[in-house]
PDB file of C-alpha atoms and ligand atoms in Angstrom:
ATOM      1  CA  MET A   1      20.566 138.832  98.915  1.00 43.00           C
ATOM      2  CA  GLY A   2      18.722 135.473  98.976  1.00 51.00           C
ATOM      3  CA  GLU A   3      20.114 132.433 100.729  1.00 83.00           C
ATOM      4  CA  ALA A   4      20.654 130.450  97.537  1.00 95.00           C
ATOM      5  CA  VAL A   5      23.434 132.803  96.443  1.00 98.00           C
ATOM      6  CA  ARG A   6      25.985 134.428  98.724  1.00 98.00           C
ATOM      7  CA  VAL A   7      28.232 137.345  97.828  1.00 98.00           C
ATOM      8  CA  GLU A   8      31.428 137.673  99.844  1.00 98.00           C
ATOM      9  CA  ARG A   9      34.657 139.601  99.792  1.00 98.00           C
ATOM     10  CA  PRO A  10      37.162 136.964 100.966  1.00 98.00           C
ATOM     11  CA  PHE A  11      40.151 139.288 100.764  1.00 96.00           C
ATOM     12  CA  GLU A  12      41.214 142.625  99.363  1.00 95.00           C
ATOM     13  CA  GLY A  13      40.518 143.078  95.679  1.00 97.00           C
ATOM     14  CA  VAL A  14      38.493 139.883  95.252  1.00 98.00           C
ATOM     15  CA  GLY A  15      34.742 139.252  95.287  1.00 98.00           C
ATOM     16  CA  LEU A  16      33.130 135.825  95.522  1.00 98.00           C
ATOM     17  CA  VAL A  17      29.686 134.678  94.377  1.00 98.00           C
ATOM     18  CA  VAL A  18      28.688 131.279  95.768  1.00 98.00           C
ATOM     19  CA  LEU A  19      25.717 129.246  94.551  1.00 98.00           C
ATOM     20  CA  ASP A  20      24.430 127.537  97.659  1.00 97.00           C
ATOM     21  CA  ARG A  21      21.413 125.408  96.886  1.00 97.00           C
ATOM     22  CA  PRO A  22      22.895 121.955  97.470  1.00 97.00           C
ATOM     23  CA  ASP A  23      19.563 120.109  97.857  1.00 96.00           C
ATOM     24  CA  ARG A  24      18.829 120.975  94.195  1.00 97.00           C
ATOM     25  CA  LEU A  25      22.454 120.634  93.010  1.00 98.00           C
ATOM     26  CA  ASN A  26      22.443 124.417  92.518  1.00 98.00           C
ATOM     27  CA  ALA A  27      19.743 124.237  89.833  1.00 98.00           C
ATOM     28  CA  LEU A  28      19.391 127.690  88.302  1.00 97.00           C
ATOM     29  CA  SER A  29      15.988 129.006  89.314  1.00 95.00           C
ATOM     30  CA  ASP A  30      14.965 132.523  88.277  1.00 94.00           C
ATOM     31  CA  GLU A  31      15.939 133.634  91.754  1.00 95.00           C
ATOM     32  CA  VAL A  32      19.397 132.066  91.596  1.00 97.00           C
ATOM     33  CA  LEU A  33      20.150 133.589  88.196  1.00 97.00           C
ATOM     34  CA  LEU A  34      18.887 136.994  89.310  1.00 96.00           C
ATOM     35  CA  ARG A  35      20.950 136.875  92.484  1.00 97.00           C
ATOM     36  CA  VAL A  36      24.043 135.944  90.496  1.00 98.00           C
ATOM     37  CA  ALA A  37      23.435 138.869  88.117  1.00 98.00           C
ATOM     38  CA  GLU A  38      22.821 141.258  91.019  1.00 98.00           C
ATOM     39  CA  GLY A  39      25.846 139.959  92.904  1.00 98.00           C
ATOM     40  CA  LEU A  40      28.150 140.450  89.944  1.00 98.00           C
ATOM     41  CA  GLU A  41      26.746 143.925  89.330  1.00 98.00           C
ATOM     42  CA  ALA A  42      27.440 144.811  92.976  1.00 98.00           C
ATOM     43  CA  LEU A  43      31.022 143.568  92.566  1.00 98.00           C
ATOM     44  CA  ALA A  44      31.375 145.457  89.259  1.00 98.00           C
ATOM     45  CA  ALA A  45      30.309 148.673  90.988  1.00 98.00           C
ATOM     46  CA  ASP A  46      32.636 148.170  93.960  1.00 97.00           C
ATOM     47  CA  PRO A  47      35.919 149.995  93.282  1.00 96.00           C
ATOM     48  CA  ASP A  48      37.702 147.808  95.846  1.00 96.00           C
ATOM     49  CA  VAL A  49      36.923 144.644  93.857  1.00 98.00           C
ATOM     50  CA  ARG A  50      39.230 143.926  90.922  1.00 98.00           C
ATOM     51  CA  VAL A  51      38.439 140.267  90.233  1.00 98.00           C
ATOM     52  CA  ALA A  52      35.506 137.956  90.962  1.00 98.00           C
ATOM     53  CA  VAL A  53      35.196 134.224  91.494  1.00 99.00           C
ATOM     54  CA  ILE A  54      31.979 132.266  91.027  1.00 99.00           C
ATOM     55  CA  ALA A  55      31.690 128.884  92.699  1.00 98.00           C
ATOM     56  CA  GLY A  56      29.150 126.177  93.441  1.00 98.00           C
ATOM     57  CA  GLY A  57      29.409 123.377  95.959  1.00 97.00           C
ATOM     58  CA  GLU A  58      31.200 120.043  96.273  1.00 96.00           C
ATOM     59  CA  ARG A  59      28.655 117.935  94.369  1.00 98.00           C
ATOM     60  CA  ALA A  60      27.699 120.491  91.763  1.00 98.00           C
ATOM     61  CA  PHE A  61      28.729 123.788  90.311  1.00 98.00           C
ATOM     62  CA  ALA A  62      25.179 123.772  88.909  1.00 98.00           C
ATOM     63  CA  ALA A  63      23.047 120.977  87.394  1.00 98.00           C
ATOM     64  CA  GLY A  64      21.420 123.315  84.882  1.00 98.00           C
ATOM     65  CA  ALA A  65      18.153 125.170  84.742  1.00 97.00           C
ATOM     66  CA  ASP A  66      15.649 124.410  87.486  1.00 96.00           C
ATOM     67  CA  LEU A  67      13.522 121.804  85.734  1.00 97.00           C
ATOM     68  CA  GLU A  68      10.712 121.962  88.290  1.00 95.00           C
ATOM     69  CA  ALA A  69      10.384 125.671  87.561  1.00 92.00           C
ATOM     70  CA  PHE A  70      10.594 124.999  83.792  1.00 92.00           C
ATOM     71  CA  ALA A  71       7.779 122.447  84.085  1.00 93.00           C
ATOM     72  CA  ALA A  72       5.528 125.137  85.555  1.00 92.00           C
ATOM     73  CA  GLN A  73       6.209 127.669  82.765  1.00 90.00           C
ATOM     74  CA  ASP A  74       5.205 128.034  79.138  1.00 90.00           C
ATOM     75  CA  ALA A  75       7.251 129.897  76.520  1.00 90.00           C
ATOM     76  CA  GLY A  76       5.326 133.150  77.111  1.00 89.00           C
ATOM     77  CA  ALA A  77       5.986 133.080  80.849  1.00 87.00           C
ATOM     78  CA  TYR A  78       9.616 132.231  80.127  1.00 87.00           C
ATOM     79  CA  LEU A  79       9.976 135.201  77.785  1.00 88.00           C
ATOM     80  CA  ALA A  80       8.295 137.565  80.232  1.00 88.00           C
ATOM     81  CA  GLY A  81      10.494 136.357  83.108  1.00 87.00           C
ATOM     82  CA  PRO A  82      13.859 137.736  84.155  1.00 89.00           C
ATOM     83  CA  ARG A  83      16.073 134.879  82.909  1.00 88.00           C
ATOM     84  CA  ALA A  84      17.133 136.084  79.490  1.00 87.00           C
ATOM     85  CA  ARG A  85      18.080 139.500  80.825  1.00 92.00           C
ATOM     86  CA  ALA A  86      19.896 137.941  83.790  1.00 96.00           C
ATOM     87  CA  TRP A  87      22.159 135.997  81.392  1.00 97.00           C
ATOM     88  CA  ARG A  88      23.008 139.213  79.529  1.00 96.00           C
ATOM     89  CA  ARG A  89      23.743 140.970  82.827  1.00 97.00           C
ATOM     90  CA  ILE A  90      26.099 138.140  83.822  1.00 98.00           C
ATOM     91  CA  TRP A  91      27.956 138.278  80.473  1.00 97.00           C
ATOM     92  CA  ALA A  92      28.246 142.074  80.860  1.00 98.00           C
ATOM     93  CA  PHE A  93      30.461 141.733  83.958  1.00 98.00           C
ATOM     94  CA  ASP A  94      33.556 143.639  82.860  1.00 98.00           C
ATOM     95  CA  LYS A  95      36.143 142.564  85.447  1.00 98.00           C
ATOM     96  CA  PRO A  96      37.922 139.187  85.335  1.00 98.00           C
ATOM     97  CA  LEU A  97      35.611 136.359  86.377  1.00 98.00           C
ATOM     98  CA  VAL A  98      36.988 132.963  87.398  1.00 99.00           C
ATOM     99  CA  ALA A  99      34.678 129.944  87.777  1.00 99.00           C
ATOM    100  CA  ALA A 100      35.577 127.283  90.360  1.00 99.00           C
ATOM    101  CA  VAL A 101      33.906 124.066  89.202  1.00 99.00           C
ATOM    102  CA  GLU A 102      33.451 120.886  91.232  1.00 98.00           C
ATOM    103  CA  GLY A 103      31.050 118.070  90.392  1.00 98.00           C
ATOM    104  CA  TYR A 104      28.169 118.473  87.963  1.00 98.00           C
ATOM    105  CA  CYS A 105      28.405 121.387  85.571  1.00 98.00           C
ATOM    106  CA  LEU A 106      25.466 120.726  83.290  1.00 98.00           C
ATOM    107  CA  GLY A 107      23.242 122.590  80.876  1.00 98.00           C
ATOM    108  CA  GLY A 108      22.789 126.157  82.060  1.00 98.00           C
ATOM    109  CA  GLY A 109      25.428 125.425  84.712  1.00 98.00           C
ATOM    110  CA  PHE A 110      27.977 124.756  81.966  1.00 98.00           C
ATOM    111  CA  GLU A 111      26.804 127.943  80.217  1.00 98.00           C
ATOM    112  CA  LEU A 112      27.275 129.869  83.455  1.00 98.00           C
ATOM    113  CA  ALA A 113      30.844 128.524  83.774  1.00 98.00           C
ATOM    114  CA  LEU A 114      31.462 129.462  80.129  1.00 98.00           C
ATOM    115  CA  SER A 115      30.280 132.994  80.935  1.00 98.00           C
ATOM    116  CA  ALA A 116      33.367 133.285  83.132  1.00 98.00           C
ATOM    117  CA  ASP A 117      36.767 134.123  81.657  1.00 98.00           C
ATOM    118  CA  LEU A 118      38.736 131.250  83.179  1.00 98.00           C
ATOM    119  CA  ILE A 119      37.555 127.955  84.626  1.00 98.00           C
ATOM    120  CA  VAL A 120      39.362 126.063  87.377  1.00 98.00           C
ATOM    121  CA  ALA A 121      38.102 122.477  87.548  1.00 98.00           C
ATOM    122  CA  GLY A 122      38.457 120.022  90.393  1.00 98.00           C
ATOM    123  CA  GLU A 123      39.009 116.388  89.389  1.00 98.00           C
ATOM    124  CA  GLY A 124      35.580 114.823  89.354  1.00 97.00           C
ATOM    125  CA  ALA A 125      33.981 117.794  87.609  1.00 98.00           C
ATOM    126  CA  ARG A 126      31.704 116.751  84.737  1.00 98.00           C
ATOM    127  CA  PHE A 127      30.680 119.094  81.951  1.00 98.00           C
ATOM    128  CA  ALA A 128      27.756 118.344  79.641  1.00 98.00           C
ATOM    129  CA  GLN A 129      24.913 119.944  77.698  1.00 98.00           C
ATOM    130  CA  PRO A 130      21.990 117.530  78.084  1.00 98.00           C
ATOM    131  CA  GLU A 131      19.326 119.948  76.792  1.00 98.00           C
ATOM    132  CA  VAL A 132      18.432 117.956  73.657  1.00 98.00           C
ATOM    133  CA  ASN A 133      17.356 115.090  75.925  1.00 97.00           C
ATOM    134  CA  LEU A 134      14.713 117.475  77.264  1.00 97.00           C
ATOM    135  CA  GLY A 135      13.626 118.912  73.909  1.00 97.00           C
ATOM    136  CA  LEU A 136      15.634 122.099  74.424  1.00 97.00           C
ATOM    137  CA  LEU A 137      18.937 123.603  73.362  1.00 97.00           C
ATOM    138  CA  PRO A 138      21.562 125.504  75.339  1.00 97.00           C
ATOM    139  CA  GLY A 139      19.974 128.927  74.923  1.00 95.00           C
ATOM    140  CA  ALA A 140      22.344 130.971  77.075  1.00 96.00           C
ATOM    141  CA  GLY A 141      25.378 131.060  74.819  1.00 96.00           C
ATOM    142  CA  GLY A 142      26.481 127.425  75.125  1.00 97.00           C
ATOM    143  CA  VAL A 143      26.179 126.601  71.427  1.00 98.00           C
ATOM    144  CA  GLN A 144      27.991 129.716  70.230  1.00 98.00           C
ATOM    145  CA  ARG A 145      30.746 129.506  72.837  1.00 97.00           C
ATOM    146  CA  LEU A 146      31.403 125.775  72.509  1.00 98.00           C
ATOM    147  CA  VAL A 147      31.589 125.951  68.699  1.00 98.00           C
ATOM    148  CA  ARG A 148      34.163 128.738  69.044  1.00 96.00           C
ATOM    149  CA  LEU A 149      36.050 126.847  71.755  1.00 96.00           C
ATOM    150  CA  LEU A 150      36.003 123.315  70.403  1.00 97.00           C
ATOM    151  CA  GLY A 151      35.341 123.709  66.689  1.00 97.00           C
ATOM    152  CA  TYR A 152      32.139 122.679  64.908  1.00 98.00           C
ATOM    153  CA  HIS A 153      32.376 118.897  64.967  1.00 97.00           C
ATOM    154  CA  ARG A 154      33.644 118.383  68.498  1.00 96.00           C
ATOM    155  CA  ALA A 155      31.146 120.912  69.800  1.00 98.00           C
ATOM    156  CA  LEU A 156      28.218 119.110  68.181  1.00 98.00           C
ATOM    157  CA  ALA A 157      29.104 115.866  69.943  1.00 97.00           C
ATOM    158  CA  VAL A 158      28.843 117.754  73.244  1.00 98.00           C
ATOM    159  CA  LEU A 159      25.782 119.781  72.211  1.00 98.00           C
ATOM    160  CA  TRP A 160      23.888 116.655  71.090  1.00 97.00           C
ATOM    161  CA  GLY A 161      24.565 115.153  74.498  1.00 94.00           C
ATOM    162  CA  GLU A 162      26.849 112.474  73.036  1.00 95.00           C
ATOM    163  CA  ARG A 163      29.887 113.555  74.968  1.00 95.00           C
ATOM    164  CA  THR A 164      30.268 114.329  78.656  1.00 97.00           C
ATOM    165  CA  LEU A 165      33.615 115.901  79.425  1.00 98.00           C
ATOM    166  CA  ASP A 166      35.369 114.936  82.594  1.00 98.00           C
ATOM    167  CA  ALA A 167      37.648 117.486  84.228  1.00 98.00           C
ATOM    168  CA  GLY A 168      40.763 116.109  82.513  1.00 98.00           C
ATOM    169  CA  GLU A 169      39.175 116.299  79.057  1.00 98.00           C
ATOM    170  CA  ALA A 170      37.857 119.786  79.750  1.00 98.00           C
ATOM    171  CA  HIS A 171      41.393 120.763  80.678  1.00 98.00           C
ATOM    172  CA  ARG A 172      42.978 119.140  77.604  1.00 98.00           C
ATOM    173  CA  LEU A 173      40.417 120.837  75.346  1.00 97.00           C
ATOM    174  CA  GLY A 174      41.176 124.239  76.838  1.00 97.00           C
ATOM    175  CA  ILE A 175      37.781 124.696  78.476  1.00 98.00           C
ATOM    176  CA  ALA A 176      39.316 124.501  81.942  1.00 98.00           C
ATOM    177  CA  HIS A 177      42.366 126.684  82.418  1.00 98.00           C
ATOM    178  CA  ARG A 178      43.525 124.602  85.406  1.00 98.00           C
ATOM    179  CA  LEU A 179      42.883 121.107  86.687  1.00 98.00           C
ATOM    180  CA  VAL A 180      43.308 120.625  90.434  1.00 98.00           C
ATOM    181  CA  PRO A 181      42.614 117.788  92.885  1.00 98.00           C
ATOM    182  CA  ARG A 182      38.958 117.243  93.816  1.00 98.00           C
ATOM    183  CA  GLY A 183      37.788 119.783  96.375  1.00 98.00           C
ATOM    184  CA  ARG A 184      40.557 122.295  95.638  1.00 98.00           C
ATOM    185  CA  ALA A 185      38.952 124.310  92.813  1.00 98.00           C
ATOM    186  CA  LEU A 186      37.765 127.195  94.976  1.00 98.00           C
ATOM    187  CA  GLU A 187      41.107 127.554  96.732  1.00 98.00           C
ATOM    188  CA  ALA A 188      42.930 127.501  93.378  1.00 98.00           C
ATOM    189  CA  ALA A 189      40.454 129.952  91.827  1.00 98.00           C
ATOM    190  CA  LEU A 190      40.899 132.351  94.737  1.00 98.00           C
ATOM    191  CA  GLY A 191      44.685 132.090  94.361  1.00 98.00           C
ATOM    192  CA  LEU A 192      44.366 132.887  90.672  1.00 98.00           C
ATOM    193  CA  ALA A 193      42.043 135.788  91.496  1.00 98.00           C
ATOM    194  CA  ARG A 194      44.515 137.148  94.021  1.00 98.00           C
ATOM    195  CA  ARG A 195      47.284 137.115  91.377  1.00 97.00           C
ATOM    196  CA  LEU A 196      45.048 138.809  88.802  1.00 98.00           C
ATOM    197  CA  ALA A 197      44.003 141.416  91.379  1.00 97.00           C
ATOM    198  CA  ALA A 198      47.662 142.393  91.849  1.00 96.00           C
ATOM    199  CA  LYS A 199      48.058 143.259  88.148  1.00 97.00           C
ATOM    200  CA  ALA A 200      47.203 146.651  86.675  1.00 97.00           C
ATOM    201  CA  PRO A 201      43.390 146.639  86.875  1.00 97.00           C
ATOM    202  CA  LEU A 202      42.689 148.950  83.941  1.00 98.00           C
ATOM    203  CA  ALA A 203      44.984 146.873  81.732  1.00 98.00           C
ATOM    204  CA  VAL A 204      43.450 143.584  82.870  1.00 98.00           C
ATOM    205  CA  ARG A 205      39.971 144.902  82.120  1.00 98.00           C
ATOM    206  CA  ALA A 206      41.065 146.370  78.799  1.00 98.00           C
ATOM    207  CA  VAL A 207      42.361 142.940  77.759  1.00 98.00           C
ATOM    208  CA  LYS A 208      38.966 141.429  78.587  1.00 98.00           C
ATOM    209  CA  ALA A 209      37.202 144.122  76.571  1.00 98.00           C
ATOM    210  CA  SER A 210      39.561 143.473  73.634  1.00 98.00           C
ATOM    211  CA  ALA A 211      38.999 139.728  73.877  1.00 98.00           C
ATOM    212  CA  ARG A 212      35.251 140.366  73.673  1.00 97.00           C
ATOM    213  CA  VAL A 213      35.822 142.478  70.552  1.00 98.00           C
ATOM    214  CA  ALA A 214      37.870 139.600  69.113  1.00 97.00           C
ATOM    215  CA  LEU A 215      34.816 137.336  69.446  1.00 95.00           C
ATOM    216  CA  GLU A 216      32.697 139.631  67.307  1.00 95.00           C
ATOM    217  CA  ALA A 217      34.817 141.840  65.055  1.00 96.00           C
ATOM    218  CA  PRO A 218      36.837 141.285  61.870  1.00 97.00           C
ATOM    219  CA  LEU A 219      40.609 141.088  62.496  1.00 98.00           C
ATOM    220  CA  SER A 220      41.457 144.585  61.214  1.00 98.00           C
ATOM    221  CA  ALA A 221      38.734 146.214  63.328  1.00 98.00           C
ATOM    222  CA  GLY A 222      39.880 144.221  66.353  1.00 98.00           C
ATOM    223  CA  ILE A 223      43.498 145.310  65.901  1.00 98.00           C
ATOM    224  CA  GLU A 224      42.363 148.920  65.509  1.00 98.00           C
ATOM    225  CA  HIS A 225      40.404 148.610  68.765  1.00 98.00           C
ATOM    226  CA  ASP A 226      43.460 147.171  70.540  1.00 98.00           C
ATOM    227  CA  PHE A 227      45.714 149.979  69.271  1.00 98.00           C
ATOM    228  CA  LYS A 228      43.361 152.655  70.652  1.00 98.00           C
ATOM    229  CA  SER A 229      43.101 150.754  73.908  1.00 98.00           C
ATOM    230  CA  PHE A 230      46.904 150.498  74.115  1.00 98.00           C
ATOM    231  CA  VAL A 231      47.275 154.259  73.630  1.00 98.00           C
ATOM    232  CA  ALA A 232      44.623 154.923  76.289  1.00 98.00           C
ATOM    233  CA  LEU A 233      46.490 152.650  78.725  1.00 98.00           C
ATOM    234  CA  PHE A 234      49.779 154.347  77.843  1.00 97.00           C
ATOM    235  CA  ALA A 235      48.325 157.552  79.293  1.00 97.00           C
ATOM    236  CA  THR A 236      47.455 156.001  82.668  1.00 98.00           C
ATOM    237  CA  ALA A 237      49.310 156.511  85.931  1.00 98.00           C
ATOM    238  CA  ASP A 238      49.407 152.723  86.323  1.00 98.00           C
ATOM    239  CA  ALA A 239      51.425 152.319  83.099  1.00 98.00           C
ATOM    240  CA  ARG A 240      53.911 154.944  84.369  1.00 97.00           C
ATOM    241  CA  GLU A 241      54.087 153.075  87.682  1.00 97.00           C
ATOM    242  CA  GLY A 242      54.459 149.634  86.067  1.00 97.00           C
ATOM    243  CA  ILE A 243      57.297 150.731  83.781  1.00 97.00           C
ATOM    244  CA  ARG A 244      59.055 152.693  86.536  1.00 97.00           C
ATOM    245  CA  ALA A 245      58.745 149.787  88.971  1.00 97.00           C
ATOM    246  CA  PHE A 246      60.335 147.456  86.400  1.00 97.00           C
ATOM    247  CA  LEU A 247      63.276 149.828  85.889  1.00 98.00           C
ATOM    248  CA  GLU A 248      63.674 150.339  89.644  1.00 98.00           C
ATOM    249  CA  ARG A 249      63.485 146.553  90.213  1.00 97.00           C
ATOM    250  CA  ARG A 250      60.577 146.774  92.677  1.00 97.00           C
ATOM    251  CA  SER A 251      56.971 145.558  92.751  1.00 95.00           C
ATOM    252  CA  PRO A 252      54.483 147.994  91.234  1.00 96.00           C
ATOM    253  CA  ALA A 253      51.665 149.505  93.293  1.00 95.00           C
ATOM    254  CA  PHE A 254      48.760 149.894  90.903  1.00 96.00           C
ATOM    255  CA  GLU A 255      45.901 152.231  91.754  1.00 94.00           C
ATOM    256  CA  GLY A 256      43.583 151.713  88.819  1.00 94.00           C
ATOM    257  CA  ARG A 257      44.062 155.132  87.269  1.00 95.00           C
TER     258      ARG A 257
HETATM  259  N1  CO8 B 301      16.425 121.118  88.320  1.00 83.46           N
HETATM  260  C1  CO8 B 301      15.728 120.878  89.455  1.00 83.46           C
HETATM  261  N2  CO8 B 301      16.114 119.957  90.365  1.00 83.46           N
HETATM  262  C2  CO8 B 301      17.244 119.269  90.121  1.00 83.46           C
HETATM  263  C3  CO8 B 301      18.013 119.477  88.967  1.00 83.46           C
HETATM  264  C4  CO8 B 301      17.565 120.452  88.030  1.00 83.46           C
HETATM  265  N3  CO8 B 301      18.253 120.730  86.930  1.00 83.46           N
HETATM  266  N4  CO8 B 301      19.078 118.628  88.995  1.00 83.46           N
HETATM  267  C5  CO8 B 301      18.977 117.936  90.137  1.00 83.46           C
HETATM  268  N5  CO8 B 301      17.870 118.316  90.821  1.00 83.46           N
HETATM  269  C6  CO8 B 301      17.402 117.795  92.097  1.00 83.46           C
HETATM  270  C7  CO8 B 301      16.845 116.380  91.962  1.00 83.46           C
HETATM  271  O1  CO8 B 301      15.502 116.415  91.524  1.00 83.46           O
HETATM  272  C8  CO8 B 301      16.996 115.859  93.371  1.00 83.46           C
HETATM  273  O2  CO8 B 301      15.950 116.354  94.152  1.00 83.46           O
HETATM  274  P1  CO8 B 301      15.252 115.385  95.262  1.00 83.46           P
HETATM  275  O3  CO8 B 301      16.341 115.077  96.255  1.00 83.46           O
HETATM  276  O4  CO8 B 301      14.136 116.217  95.837  1.00 83.46           O
HETATM  277  O5  CO8 B 301      14.800 114.159  94.539  1.00 83.46           O
HETATM  278  C9  CO8 B 301      18.269 116.520  93.862  1.00 83.46           C
HETATM  279  O6  CO8 B 301      18.493 117.646  93.001  1.00 83.46           O
HETATM  280  C10 CO8 B 301      19.486 115.619  93.755  1.00 83.46           C
HETATM  281  O7  CO8 B 301      19.553 115.118  92.424  1.00 83.46           O
HETATM  282  P2  CO8 B 301      19.532 113.548  92.071  1.00 83.46           P
HETATM  283  O8  CO8 B 301      18.856 112.770  93.137  1.00 83.46           O
HETATM  284  O9  CO8 B 301      18.988 113.419  90.679  1.00 83.46           O
HETATM  285  O10 CO8 B 301      21.085 113.235  92.128  1.00 83.46           O
HETATM  286  P3  CO8 B 301      21.864 112.142  91.285  1.00 83.46           P
HETATM  287  O11 CO8 B 301      23.251 112.128  91.841  1.00 83.46           O
HETATM  288  O12 CO8 B 301      21.127 110.854  91.245  1.00 83.46           O
HETATM  289  O13 CO8 B 301      21.912 112.719  89.780  1.00 83.46           O
HETATM  290  C11 CO8 B 301      22.224 114.413  88.082  1.00 83.46           C
HETATM  291  C12 CO8 B 301      22.550 113.923  89.531  1.00 83.46           C
HETATM  292  C13 CO8 B 301      22.810 113.435  87.064  1.00 83.46           C
HETATM  293  C14 CO8 B 301      22.863 115.790  87.924  1.00 83.46           C
HETATM  294  C15 CO8 B 301      20.696 114.508  87.897  1.00 83.46           C
HETATM  295  O14 CO8 B 301      20.140 115.220  88.988  1.00 83.46           O
HETATM  296  C16 CO8 B 301      20.274 115.195  86.645  1.00 83.46           C
HETATM  297  O15 CO8 B 301      20.325 114.607  85.569  1.00 83.46           O
HETATM  298  N6  CO8 B 301      19.811 116.496  86.732  1.00 83.46           N
HETATM  299  C17 CO8 B 301      19.298 117.246  85.603  1.00 83.46           C
HETATM  300  C18 CO8 B 301      20.424 117.676  84.699  1.00 83.46           C
HETATM  301  C19 CO8 B 301      19.916 118.415  83.479  1.00 83.46           C
HETATM  302  O16 CO8 B 301      19.254 117.870  82.614  1.00 83.46           O
HETATM  303  N7  CO8 B 301      20.277 119.710  83.360  1.00 83.46           N
HETATM  304  C20 CO8 B 301      19.958 120.504  82.203  1.00 83.46           C
HETATM  305  C21 CO8 B 301      18.751 121.296  82.472  1.00 83.46           C
HETATM  306  S1  CO8 B 301      18.212 122.152  80.988  1.00 83.46           S
HETATM  307  C22 CO8 B 301      19.116 123.575  80.985  1.00 83.46           C
HETATM  308  O17 CO8 B 301      19.959 123.794  81.783  1.00 83.46           O
HETATM  309  C23 CO8 B 301      18.767 124.541  79.890  1.00 83.46           C
HETATM  310  C24 CO8 B 301      19.447 125.890  80.088  1.00 83.46           C
HETATM  311  C25 CO8 B 301      19.016 126.767  78.962  1.00 83.46           C
HETATM  312  C26 CO8 B 301      19.218 128.218  79.329  1.00 83.46           C
HETATM  313  C27 CO8 B 301      18.549 129.077  78.310  1.00 83.46           C
HETATM  314  C28 CO8 B 301      18.497 130.521  78.774  1.00 83.46           C
HETATM  315  C29 CO8 B 301      18.003 131.478  77.702  1.00 83.46           C
END
């Protein structure tokens, strides 16, 4: 694992990916993106990890794509490189992923945060998509996700770089699930991860899979998917345990089976 990205297991059930390239405000080089993808895949494959958190530093979650690296590439080199696939690998992470955002969360950095399921923002966080100022567009899902999140008109103001969202606005608009004092996003994200890790893991992951279907499928197909998923969960030992624990007025002990 390279130095720019660390993968840790801070406590049972939770994995942590930290972008640690503060001198470049965590700009997303090929290496950083690859390490994030590899880190998440390692956490996905680890049966002891139920939830992951992705975090940057105090000044920046990530200030977007590495523009020095972009300057040295043409479109052919970009296409042949690992970036596009790395983004798909990140989106394919199938356990809950919480982003802890402090400071700048720009361009590809904003898209990385939007690739998570929940965002915890520290006051002082700033979200923007400045790509059009560079002759680019948010090519890693930012346009599609922000239009779905904010609606067409509000999203365009952000996507044309006319609107930077501070942490409070991001929270009011539903982009950030929680707003916490500056410097407390990681702590709050880890607390959230710990709570999610205590829930029935197969059910938590099935909800994420269903939510992904909801993004793509017509309503009737989505409901059909959810029904099948519900029946599959009904057959799990964890559902037996969860229901029994409720009736016996005790905390459930879920095993992920
Ligand atoms: N790439 C490379 N280096 C960067 C980047 C970046 N994105 N952002 C900051 N840095 C570097 C600076 O060059 C500087 O380096 P040095 O100390 O050697 O001069 C260091 O980080 C600190 O930055 P600043 O001195 O600029 O700090 P300021 O506090 O003055 O400003 C800003 C902070 C406002 C964040 C400013 O650095 C900035 O505007 N950065 C660029 C932001 C940007 O435009 N990001 C979007 C990039 S485009 C993109 O993300 C497209 C993604 C599309 C993905 C498609 C996939 C298919």
